[in-house]
XYZ file of C-alpha atoms in Angstrom:
706
model
C -16.367 -12.310 22.335
C -14.988 -14.611 19.657
C -14.466 -13.916 16.007
C -16.958 -14.383 13.219
C -15.498 -15.782 9.979
C -17.611 -13.381 7.913
C -16.555 -9.883 6.891
C -19.283 -7.722 8.436
C -19.594 -3.980 7.883
C -22.164 -2.140 10.009
C -23.016 1.533 9.400
C -24.926 3.556 11.990
C -23.433 7.004 11.322
C -26.347 7.726 9.022
C -28.939 5.248 7.799
C -28.537 1.756 9.247
C -26.783 -0.500 6.748
C -25.171 -3.908 7.079
C -23.025 -5.772 4.571
C -21.965 -9.386 5.041
C -19.053 -10.494 2.854
C -19.647 -7.453 0.677
C -23.359 -8.106 0.110
C -26.104 -5.862 1.587
C -28.260 -7.604 4.165
C -32.044 -7.235 3.999
C -32.855 -6.133 7.541
C -36.636 -6.111 7.239
C -39.030 -3.559 8.723
C -38.592 -0.769 11.297
C -38.857 -2.948 14.407
C -36.267 -5.452 13.218
C -33.963 -2.591 12.276
C -34.449 -0.997 15.690
C -33.580 -4.238 17.480
C -30.419 -4.588 15.426
C -29.485 -0.955 16.119
C -29.848 -1.604 19.845
C -27.456 -4.561 19.617
C -24.941 -2.443 17.680
C -25.156 0.378 20.238
C -24.406 -2.105 23.036
C -20.945 -2.673 21.483
C -20.674 -6.372 22.239
C -22.535 -6.341 25.551
C -25.695 -8.419 25.979
C -28.923 -6.424 25.719
C -31.663 -7.701 28.066
C -34.936 -8.724 26.459
C -36.692 -6.310 28.814
C -34.681 -3.411 27.391
C -35.577 -4.468 23.858
C -39.258 -4.568 24.838
C -39.036 -1.028 26.224
C -37.305 0.118 23.057
C -40.082 -1.177 20.797
C -43.183 -0.380 22.861
C -42.050 2.409 25.241
C -44.061 1.215 28.275
C -47.089 0.016 26.273
C -45.947 -3.524 25.554
C -48.395 -6.372 24.784
C -48.542 -9.382 27.079
C -46.516 -11.555 24.687
C -43.842 -8.917 24.065
C -40.985 -11.152 25.211
C -42.011 -13.898 22.768
C -42.444 -11.348 19.987
C -38.903 -10.027 20.543
C -37.554 -13.574 20.297
C -39.510 -14.091 17.073
C -38.036 -10.867 15.671
C -34.554 -12.029 16.626
C -35.112 -15.282 14.779
C -36.091 -13.317 11.683
C -33.032 -11.100 12.024
C -30.799 -14.144 12.220
C -32.220 -15.334 8.917
C -31.635 -11.919 7.365
C -28.084 -11.633 8.722
C -26.678 -14.899 7.426
C -24.948 -16.650 9.027
C -27.116 -16.744 12.131
C -24.049 -16.788 14.414
C -23.831 -12.999 14.148
C -26.604 -12.706 16.754
C -25.910 -14.733 19.892
C -28.277 -15.576 22.752
C -26.550 -14.459 25.922
C -28.390 -14.055 29.227
C -30.293 -11.907 29.920
C -30.863 -11.307 26.197
C -28.888 -11.052 22.985
C -25.608 -9.654 21.700
C -24.187 -8.904 18.258
C -20.899 -10.676 17.587
C -19.022 -8.342 15.262
C -15.412 -7.193 15.229
C -15.367 -3.584 16.512
C -13.527 -2.574 13.339
C -16.599 -3.710 11.444
C -18.738 -0.940 13.011
C -18.270 2.581 11.669
C -19.043 4.180 15.046
C -16.268 2.176 16.732
C -13.827 3.071 13.961
C -14.766 6.721 14.364
C -14.131 6.665 18.108
C -10.755 4.958 17.650
C -9.570 7.395 14.991
C -10.870 10.448 16.862
C -9.113 9.369 20.066
C -5.888 8.680 18.170
C -6.098 12.109 16.543
C -6.583 13.781 19.913
C -3.508 11.972 21.270
C -1.418 13.070 18.301
C -2.609 16.655 18.774
C -1.662 16.561 22.462
C 1.720 15.079 21.535
C 2.500 18.018 19.238
C 1.984 16.189 15.946
C -0.837 18.232 14.371
C -0.092 17.028 10.843
C -0.697 13.411 11.828
C -3.657 14.418 14.005
C -5.354 16.246 11.127
C -5.174 13.148 8.933
C -6.628 10.850 11.578
C -9.389 13.265 12.564
C -10.336 13.881 8.932
C -10.539 10.129 8.413
C -12.725 9.784 11.520
C -15.144 12.489 10.427
C -15.278 11.098 6.894
C -17.111 8.040 8.241
C -20.224 10.116 8.977
C -22.924 9.898 6.291
C -25.682 11.609 8.292
C -26.723 11.713 11.952
C -25.986 8.741 14.180
C -28.932 6.328 14.362
C -30.907 8.972 12.466
C -33.874 6.776 11.587
C -34.495 5.919 15.262
C -35.063 9.437 16.582
C -37.455 9.389 19.511
C -36.463 5.911 20.705
C -35.096 6.619 24.163
C -32.813 3.597 24.158
C -30.989 4.873 21.049
C -31.335 8.638 21.466
C -28.798 8.645 24.286
C -26.214 6.826 22.164
C -26.905 9.135 19.231
C -26.348 12.187 21.451
C -23.120 10.725 22.821
C -21.743 10.114 19.330
C -22.880 13.570 18.175
C -20.924 15.139 21.036
C -17.824 13.123 20.127
C -18.251 14.222 16.529
C -18.482 17.866 17.576
C -15.315 17.485 19.664
C -13.509 15.802 16.768
C -14.437 18.682 14.455
C -12.925 21.168 16.901
C -9.833 18.997 17.369
C -9.424 18.808 13.582
C -9.677 22.582 13.284
C -7.095 23.016 16.053
C -4.805 20.601 14.190
C -5.218 22.505 10.935
C -4.621 25.841 12.651
C -1.475 24.370 14.198
C -0.192 23.438 10.738
C -0.707 26.964 9.384
C -4.237 26.971 7.960
C -6.468 30.007 8.332
C -8.507 31.481 5.510
C -9.761 28.093 4.299
C -11.416 27.495 7.694
C -13.397 30.749 7.926
C -16.586 29.599 6.155
C -16.786 26.397 8.190
C -16.165 28.195 11.476
C -18.740 30.879 10.662
C -21.371 28.173 10.220
C -20.257 26.353 13.358
C -20.429 29.449 15.574
C -23.940 30.091 14.236
C -24.996 26.549 15.158
C -23.156 26.577 18.510
C -23.207 30.217 19.666
C -22.050 29.531 23.229
C -19.005 27.458 22.268
C -16.045 29.709 23.089
C -13.492 27.372 21.548
C -15.129 27.821 18.147
C -15.231 31.619 18.544
C -11.518 31.634 19.343
C -10.754 29.466 16.330
C -12.755 31.778 14.058
C -10.944 34.840 15.408
C -7.572 33.171 14.773
C -8.543 32.152 11.230
C -9.733 35.684 10.391
C -6.568 37.238 11.820
C -4.461 34.836 9.746
C -6.391 35.927 6.662
C -5.448 39.565 7.295
C -8.920 40.467 8.586
C -8.002 41.888 11.995
C -11.057 44.161 12.207
C -13.374 41.220 11.447
C -11.617 39.125 14.091
C -12.169 41.846 16.707
C -15.814 42.187 15.633
C -16.266 38.426 16.147
C -15.076 38.839 19.752
C -17.659 41.612 20.322
C -20.418 39.404 18.910
C -19.268 36.429 20.955
C -19.273 38.517 24.152
C -22.812 39.781 23.473
C -24.078 36.239 22.889
C -22.401 34.864 26.010
C -23.652 37.675 28.240
C -27.156 37.571 26.748
C -27.624 33.797 26.827
C -25.540 32.679 29.780
C -24.897 35.830 31.767
C -21.126 35.295 31.734
C -18.169 37.193 30.339
C -15.828 35.490 27.837
C -13.453 32.998 29.405
C -9.781 33.877 30.007
C -8.801 31.717 26.997
C -11.048 33.618 24.578
C -10.061 36.956 26.108
C -6.395 36.018 25.613
C -6.961 35.518 21.859
C -8.618 38.968 21.789
C -5.626 40.584 23.526
C -3.133 38.920 21.164
C -5.002 40.247 18.131
C -5.105 43.767 19.623
C -1.360 43.516 20.241
C -0.665 42.355 16.641
C 0.877 39.176 18.050
C 2.724 37.545 15.104
C 2.618 34.242 16.946
C -1.013 33.937 15.887
C -0.113 34.331 12.228
C 1.806 31.053 11.964
C 2.356 28.120 14.271
C 5.226 28.491 16.674
C 8.482 27.588 14.957
C 9.557 24.054 15.800
C 12.417 22.907 13.563
C 12.055 19.272 14.643
C 8.315 19.052 13.915
C 8.801 21.039 10.711
C 11.482 18.621 9.497
C 9.335 15.598 10.323
C 6.315 17.127 8.577
C 8.400 18.041 5.527
C 9.849 14.538 5.431
C 6.410 12.950 5.644
C 5.116 15.152 2.826
C 8.145 14.417 0.628
C 7.841 10.678 1.194
C 4.086 10.087 1.257
C 2.729 12.860 -0.949
C 5.523 13.569 -3.429
C 7.422 10.275 -3.407
C 10.652 12.309 -3.301
C 13.029 9.906 -1.592
C 15.978 12.313 -1.741
C 14.085 15.203 -0.127
C 12.600 12.819 2.424
C 16.035 11.557 3.444
C 17.353 15.104 3.811
C 14.471 16.151 6.058
C 14.469 12.982 8.159
C 18.252 13.226 8.587
C 17.792 16.755 9.959
C 14.944 15.549 12.168
C 16.997 12.644 13.498
C 19.806 14.959 14.557
C 17.415 17.409 16.244
C 15.534 14.590 17.985
C 18.803 13.121 19.289
C 19.805 16.534 20.686
C 16.415 16.935 22.348
C 16.319 13.361 23.638
C 12.916 12.918 21.962
C 12.622 9.144 21.535
C 9.349 9.276 19.608
C 10.705 11.803 17.126
C 13.888 9.734 16.715
C 11.730 6.732 15.896
C 9.708 8.671 13.319
C 12.891 10.006 11.736
C 14.505 6.553 11.557
C 11.347 5.107 10.029
C 11.254 7.946 7.512
C 14.881 7.297 6.584
C 13.890 3.696 5.817
C 11.894 5.042 2.860
C 9.130 3.324 0.928
C 10.951 0.195 -0.163
C 12.626 -2.550 1.829
C 16.444 -2.409 1.777
C 16.274 1.045 0.223
C 19.778 1.972 1.357
C 21.778 -0.509 -0.694
C 25.404 0.157 0.355
C 26.541 -1.908 3.336
C 27.450 1.146 5.439
C 24.069 2.784 4.842
C 22.296 -0.442 5.705
C 24.258 -0.861 8.936
C 23.643 2.742 10.004
C 19.911 2.525 9.353
C 19.635 -0.784 11.214
C 21.434 0.707 14.213
C 19.147 3.745 14.293
C 16.021 1.608 14.092
C 17.275 -0.697 16.840
C 18.245 2.235 19.108
C 14.855 3.850 18.624
C 13.078 0.594 19.463
C 14.906 0.417 22.800
C 14.035 4.043 23.608
C 10.295 4.180 22.840
C 7.368 2.810 24.817
C 7.165 -0.880 23.818
C 3.359 -0.638 23.626
C 3.352 2.404 21.341
C 2.551 2.574 17.642
C 6.128 3.654 16.995
C 7.453 0.481 18.629
C 5.260 -1.697 16.429
C 6.271 0.251 13.311
C 9.934 -0.207 14.223
C 9.504 -3.953 14.760
C 7.756 -4.222 11.401
C 10.533 -2.383 9.586
C 13.382 -4.265 11.283
C 11.690 -7.603 10.677
C 11.043 -6.754 7.036
C 14.639 -5.685 6.464
C 15.953 -8.880 8.062
C 13.517 -11.130 6.206
C 14.356 -9.504 2.880
C 18.082 -9.978 3.413
C 17.569 -13.638 4.264
C 15.061 -14.131 1.407
C 12.476 -15.060 4.041
C 9.039 -13.742 4.941
C 7.811 -15.713 7.964
C 8.669 -12.970 10.443
C 6.935 -10.123 8.652
C 3.843 -12.222 7.889
C 3.561 -13.154 11.560
C 3.668 -9.470 12.511
C 0.739 -8.734 10.185
C -1.559 -10.337 12.750
C -0.354 -7.796 15.326
C -0.716 -4.835 12.980
C -4.266 -5.850 12.008
C -5.213 -5.478 15.657
C -3.362 -2.178 16.094
C -5.281 1.042 16.638
C -2.983 2.904 14.254
C -3.952 1.811 10.733
C -0.817 3.428 9.293
C 1.176 0.668 10.993
C -0.802 -2.007 9.187
C -0.562 -0.256 5.816
C 3.219 -0.027 6.145
C 3.423 -3.663 7.214
C 1.425 -4.791 4.181
C 3.710 -2.941 1.780
C 6.867 -4.222 3.477
C 5.529 -7.783 3.526
C 4.695 -7.535 -0.170
C 8.252 -6.523 -0.960
C 9.494 -9.657 0.830
C 7.400 -12.046 -1.310
C 8.246 -10.979 -4.864
C 9.568 -14.415 -5.825
C 7.595 -16.798 -8.056
C 6.307 -18.988 -5.199
C 3.933 -16.390 -3.786
C 1.647 -15.175 -6.566
C -1.610 -15.556 -4.613
C -0.140 -14.218 -1.348
C 1.210 -11.126 -3.113
C -2.137 -10.376 -4.680
C -3.923 -10.741 -1.337
C -1.484 -8.321 0.322
C -1.756 -5.648 -2.374
C -5.541 -5.890 -2.420
C -5.674 -5.508 1.363
C -3.352 -2.482 1.172
C -5.657 -0.750 -1.312
C -8.549 -1.274 1.104
C -6.472 -0.135 4.079
C -5.614 3.127 2.312
C -9.273 4.142 2.722
C -8.685 4.072 6.479
C -5.291 5.776 6.595
C -6.324 8.410 4.022
C -2.657 8.635 3.016
C -2.032 9.155 -0.688
C 1.185 7.177 -0.475
C -0.605 4.084 0.847
C -3.155 4.111 -1.973
C -0.488 4.602 -4.623
C 1.683 1.834 -3.174
C -1.332 -0.490 -3.096
C -2.168 0.264 -6.741
C 1.480 -0.094 -7.725
C 1.880 -3.467 -6.027
C -1.416 -4.656 -7.504
C -0.252 -3.678 -10.996
C 3.130 -5.343 -10.502
C 1.393 -8.503 -9.277
C -0.667 -8.773 -12.440
C 2.355 -8.289 -14.703
C 4.374 -10.878 -12.771
C 1.467 -13.319 -13.101
C 1.137 -12.688 -16.857
C -2.396 -11.325 -16.405
C -3.738 -9.794 -19.649
C -5.450 -7.024 -17.626
C -2.166 -5.742 -16.210
C -1.869 -2.947 -18.782
C -5.324 -1.669 -17.842
C -4.214 -1.476 -14.216
C -1.101 0.436 -15.275
C -3.382 2.932 -17.030
C -5.362 3.309 -13.810
C -2.182 3.896 -11.821
C -0.996 6.533 -14.277
C -4.367 8.291 -14.049
C -3.890 8.499 -10.273
C -0.494 10.090 -10.883
C -1.818 12.554 -13.463
C -3.360 14.870 -10.874
C -0.184 15.069 -8.779
C 3.050 13.255 -9.416
C 4.633 10.841 -6.962
C 8.255 10.462 -7.997
C 8.927 6.996 -6.584
C 5.719 5.382 -7.850
C 5.969 7.343 -11.115
C 9.474 5.937 -11.617
C 8.186 2.384 -11.194
C 5.247 3.041 -13.532
C 7.539 4.484 -16.206
C 9.798 1.420 -15.893
C 6.825 -0.828 -16.669
C 6.110 1.316 -19.735
C 9.675 0.691 -20.910
C 9.084 -3.038 -20.486
C 5.922 -2.857 -22.607
C 7.722 -0.939 -25.358
C 10.397 -3.659 -25.452
C 7.654 -6.286 -25.675
C 6.268 -4.424 -28.682
C 9.698 -4.636 -30.346
C 10.193 -0.851 -30.601
C 13.803 -1.022 -29.459
C 15.012 2.500 -30.306
C 12.005 4.034 -28.576
C 12.482 1.722 -25.597
C 16.124 2.725 -25.244
C 15.196 6.420 -25.122
C 12.441 5.666 -22.633
C 14.869 3.678 -20.479
C 17.264 6.636 -20.314
C 14.455 8.998 -19.344
C 13.228 6.490 -16.767
C 16.699 6.232 -15.211
C 16.882 10.023 -14.974
C 13.486 10.064 -13.235
C 14.712 7.428 -10.785
C 17.785 9.500 -9.977
C 15.648 12.600 -9.414
C 13.472 10.550 -7.052
C 16.563 9.288 -5.241
C 15.804 5.630 -5.977
C 18.817 3.356 -5.549
C 17.494 1.086 -8.303
C 17.687 3.760 -11.018
C 20.909 2.474 -12.594
C 20.155 -1.180 -11.913
C 16.772 -1.022 -13.626
C 18.305 0.817 -16.575
C 20.879 -1.963 -16.842
C 18.152 -4.627 -16.837
C 16.190 -2.806 -19.550
C 19.287 -2.300 -21.670
C 20.136 -5.990 -21.282
C 16.675 -6.964 -22.513
C 16.977 -4.655 -25.533
C 20.457 -5.908 -26.491
C 19.447 -9.520 -25.868
C 16.611 -9.330 -28.364
C 18.774 -7.344 -30.773
C 21.437 -10.080 -30.650
C 23.958 -7.580 -29.250
C 24.319 -8.700 -25.641
C 28.160 -9.081 -25.786
C 28.373 -5.291 -26.239
C 27.334 -4.966 -22.599
C 30.217 -7.014 -21.140
C 32.042 -3.915 -19.761
C 28.820 -2.595 -18.183
C 28.005 -5.988 -16.698
C 31.497 -6.298 -15.222
C 30.807 -2.997 -13.462
C 27.253 -3.772 -12.365
C 28.039 -7.098 -10.685
C 30.390 -5.204 -8.341
C 28.038 -2.300 -7.642
C 27.621 -1.395 -3.966
C 23.950 -0.622 -4.614
C 23.170 -4.109 -5.905
C 20.943 -6.149 -3.618
C 22.542 -9.272 -2.205
C 19.450 -11.142 -3.420
C 19.871 -10.023 -7.040
C 21.781 -12.583 -9.105
C 20.448 -11.521 -12.492
C 23.545 -9.536 -13.465
C 25.823 -12.506 -12.808
C 23.550 -14.590 -15.039
C 23.567 -11.898 -17.735
C 27.372 -11.711 -17.553
C 27.567 -15.475 -18.012
C 25.252 -15.399 -21.063
C 27.044 -12.418 -22.618
C 30.462 -14.040 -22.149
C 29.268 -17.387 -23.548
C 27.661 -15.655 -26.548
C 30.918 -13.743 -27.173
C 32.893 -17.019 -27.078
C 34.655 -16.279 -23.784
C 34.001 -19.689 -22.275
C 36.322 -19.175 -19.322
C 34.505 -16.055 -18.117
C 31.155 -17.677 -18.811
C 32.077 -20.825 -16.877
C 33.420 -18.750 -13.983
C 30.263 -16.661 -13.770
C 28.118 -19.775 -13.987
C 30.070 -21.481 -11.197
C 29.654 -18.385 -9.058
C 25.888 -18.704 -9.451
C 25.557 -22.459 -9.138
C 27.799 -22.716 -6.063
C 27.379 -25.846 -4.020
C 23.648 -26.121 -4.629
C 21.635 -24.210 -7.241
C 18.499 -24.771 -5.165
C 19.885 -22.371 -2.534
C 19.896 -19.449 -4.963
C 17.709 -16.724 -3.432
C 14.076 -16.864 -4.657
C 14.000 -13.098 -5.104
C 12.218 -10.889 -7.625
C 14.955 -11.641 -10.171
C 15.112 -15.416 -9.623
C 13.256 -16.389 -12.812
C 15.460 -14.100 -14.899
C 18.602 -15.457 -13.218
C 17.552 -19.072 -13.768
C 16.690 -18.331 -17.397
C 20.201 -16.912 -17.864
C 21.721 -19.982 -16.227
C 19.723 -22.238 -18.572
C 20.953 -20.279 -21.618
C 24.575 -20.386 -20.445
C 24.373 -24.117 -19.711
C 23.071 -24.659 -23.274
C 25.863 -22.571 -24.808
C 28.513 -24.384 -22.718
C 27.005 -27.876 -23.241
C 26.623 -28.226 -19.478
C 23.917 -30.915 -19.304
C 24.174 -31.398 -15.533
C 23.485 -27.734 -14.737
C 20.758 -27.642 -17.369
C 19.051 -30.632 -15.768
C 19.124 -29.001 -12.339
C 17.729 -25.751 -13.752
C 14.958 -27.663 -15.497
C 13.904 -29.375 -12.281
C 13.814 -26.111 -10.349
C 12.038 -24.091 -13.054
C 9.467 -26.748 -13.976
C 6.680 -25.429 -11.657
C 6.932 -21.927 -13.142
C 6.659 -22.459 -16.882
C 3.376 -20.533 -16.927
C 5.009 -17.340 -15.618
C 6.891 -14.659 -17.543
C 10.559 -14.203 -16.641
C 10.569 -10.654 -15.276
C 13.083 -8.602 -13.363
C 12.164 -6.806 -10.139
C 8.945 -4.750 -10.313
C 8.145 -5.873 -13.888
C 10.798 -3.495 -15.239
C 12.116 -5.926 -17.871
C 10.540 -9.034 -19.369
C 12.519 -11.771 -21.106
C 9.471 -13.725 -22.210
C 7.957 -16.981 -21.075
C 9.813 -19.135 -18.565
C 8.827 -22.075 -20.795
C 11.531 -20.945 -23.200
C 14.198 -21.411 -20.515
C 12.754 -24.862 -19.802
C 12.970 -25.716 -23.486
C 16.560 -24.484 -23.763
C 17.504 -26.487 -20.654
C 15.860 -29.595 -22.140
C 17.845 -29.110 -25.365
C 21.077 -28.941 -23.348
C 20.015 -32.155 -21.593
C 19.414 -33.850 -24.957
C 15.716 -34.377 -24.160
C 14.381 -33.109 -27.507
C 10.796 -34.292 -27.044
C 10.501 -32.283 -23.868
C 12.301 -29.339 -25.484
C 9.838 -29.252 -28.393
C 6.901 -29.251 -25.972
C 8.307 -26.490 -23.776
C 9.252 -24.298 -26.719
C 5.873 -24.704 -28.383
C 4.299 -23.577 -25.083
C 6.732 -20.657 -24.989
C 5.599 -19.487 -28.421
C 1.951 -19.544 -27.360
C 2.644 -17.907 -23.999
C 4.692 -15.104 -25.576
C 1.946 -14.500 -28.125
C -0.506 -14.136 -25.240
C 1.878 -11.711 -23.523
C 2.190 -9.648 -26.703
C 5.966 -10.076 -26.410
C 6.908 -10.127 -30.088
C 10.709 -10.281 -29.733
C 10.318 -13.238 -27.347
C 7.950 -14.861 -29.878
C 10.697 -14.652 -32.516
C 13.324 -16.162 -30.221
C 10.974 -18.909 -29.026
C 10.012 -19.803 -32.598
C 13.687 -19.946 -33.545
C 14.557 -22.270 -30.669
C 11.428 -24.329 -31.409
C 12.572 -24.732 -35.013
C 16.042 -25.761 -33.837
C 14.591 -28.371 -31.466
C 12.318 -29.772 -34.186
C 15.207 -29.987 -36.673
C 17.455 -31.658 -34.095
C 14.768 -34.200 -33.234
C 14.236 -35.044 -36.901
C 11.031 -37.009 -36.472
C 8.303 -37.442 -39.092
C 7.183 -34.005 -40.197
C 9.707 -32.254 -37.943
C 11.811 -30.854 -40.796
C 8.785 -29.305 -42.502
C 7.480 -27.928 -39.205
C 10.924 -26.515 -38.404
C 11.149 -24.813 -41.808
C 7.697 -23.272 -41.404
C 8.456 -22.086 -37.859
C 11.765 -20.611 -38.976
C 10.130 -18.790 -41.895
C 7.563 -17.243 -39.579
C 10.308 -16.228 -37.133
C 12.323 -14.680 -39.991
C 9.338 -12.659 -41.182
C 8.620 -11.327 -37.678
C 12.323 -10.653 -37.017
C 12.566 -8.545 -40.167
C 9.532 -6.513 -39.098
C 11.083 -5.874 -35.666
C 14.633 -5.215 -36.885
C 15.962 -8.310 -35.128
C 18.759 -10.509 -36.520
C 17.582 -13.078 -39.065
C 17.177 -16.471 -37.365
C 18.840 -19.550 -38.745
C 19.320 -23.210 -37.920
C 22.768 -24.151 -36.586
């Protein structure tokens, strides 16, 4: 059918509405709207002009009806810009819209997927998909076209599918232990559909679960009277069986049949997606993986392995944990149906893990095209989050923002709390990494989402950003207490980054306090940590700076050489790259290493407008322009150094990073004094005085010229 470059959203499950690129389309009067509705109902098939004539005039068409229909179509094309949405195709016209752009098509896909999950014994997943499907309805299908024979049939078909989806959703909720909360809905449904035995059975089960056995038995008597009176038939064997089980006090009706494997998977999903409890999720998915292996259930093994992967990429940092997880994912991929949703989810996760390790992203971005076309929207949401994690380096600001924005939109389809929170988290991180002044407002919004019900993993990341902001404000004692509390929260959540993030925050605090050498023992330990990502070089850079500041030139030079290697350009462009390069620039300055400083300057030059942040905006070392200025000073290029450092002062002021303002002003004063041009000495003295005043207010060491 071809793809239209516009984003088109068509709503027929209620009043007819069309949006093109987010803007409502003016569809005109009733006849134009009816013609468009007929094209939508045809679902991409051409609608003959003769059928459109019958729709509008119902056998009483004027002589020029064909020409009138074509005139109407021309007017619709003008209303639905661009005109390519409506295509002339013999023997009539068709609407060229992606099926995902039509709410009725989305409903059918989600309802069918929910039914499959219910049949496969996954009622928890089924309930989510069926609820999402039913949430698309805003009224009756094609409700404004009642009486038009050409659309009434489609409306009735969709209404029947809706009714089936409601019953499937209730079955799914009963299978997950619900009862009393369904009674009011089922009472209304049995009133509206008195001959539907499935609904009567569901109501009896819900009442029995609520401890109302007598009411459940009375419902059976009423159901029998209705069926005999209206249809002349006795209750079916299925409904009679529910009646017998209630009479026999069958405890199997009280709760779903015990299934340790399904229970472990459901508990793992809730821990991971709802509570963000990575530790609890791992425990449950580990149990599920063992049970699935014993049962030879390939699909359950896949779900367990995916659950063990967690929310983040490379969540299991130690080498043995990484190897075990990779093996489980690979084994599951071989065992499941290659066309299944599980297979696609496994390919996404394996590709993301491999790309992250190699500091690449081509593989996971290529898979996004497959997941966009997948019926299971959860697959696409997971792929977006994994892809985002693989592009946290400074080269991908716009790409990151596009991915997080798409994930927020996709969470409306998956209806999973975890997807929405991850989308909001990534979006907030993106704005901080880009130095956007609205980032703090987005953090407030994220915290409001968490206020109703906590999500440990996302809450940990949000609290880490709060620590970063407190450091920016120069409230070091408060920030240190916050950092400790944040690390404890990360450990409770089971996040492998808990200690690493605490180390980064403590480094930032001590750096601005002028006390970085105190952390040499901690840094010696951190650089050898088994939980440290192979893409994270920031601790090596911090060790080099701390050693150089302490006067240990041998250790500093050794750490610097370890980073520089054969080619500094090959250093992984990870989420800590800007911080690592800033540390290398500082060390090169302290060691008078002009060659390394020059290489750093060349590599950092495109990123002077960005703040140097670690990981998910957990620590900020100020403007990258400062590192460029320090590198230029080490190179002896004082004109360039003065320019970079002046930019750093302004950028840090815009960031509200007062400790970084002090340090940038100090370096700016030093560069001006070293240059010694006309007016430079006076400008240096004024800059130094301002830095000294601000340093005193923040409790930082008094700056001075060397």
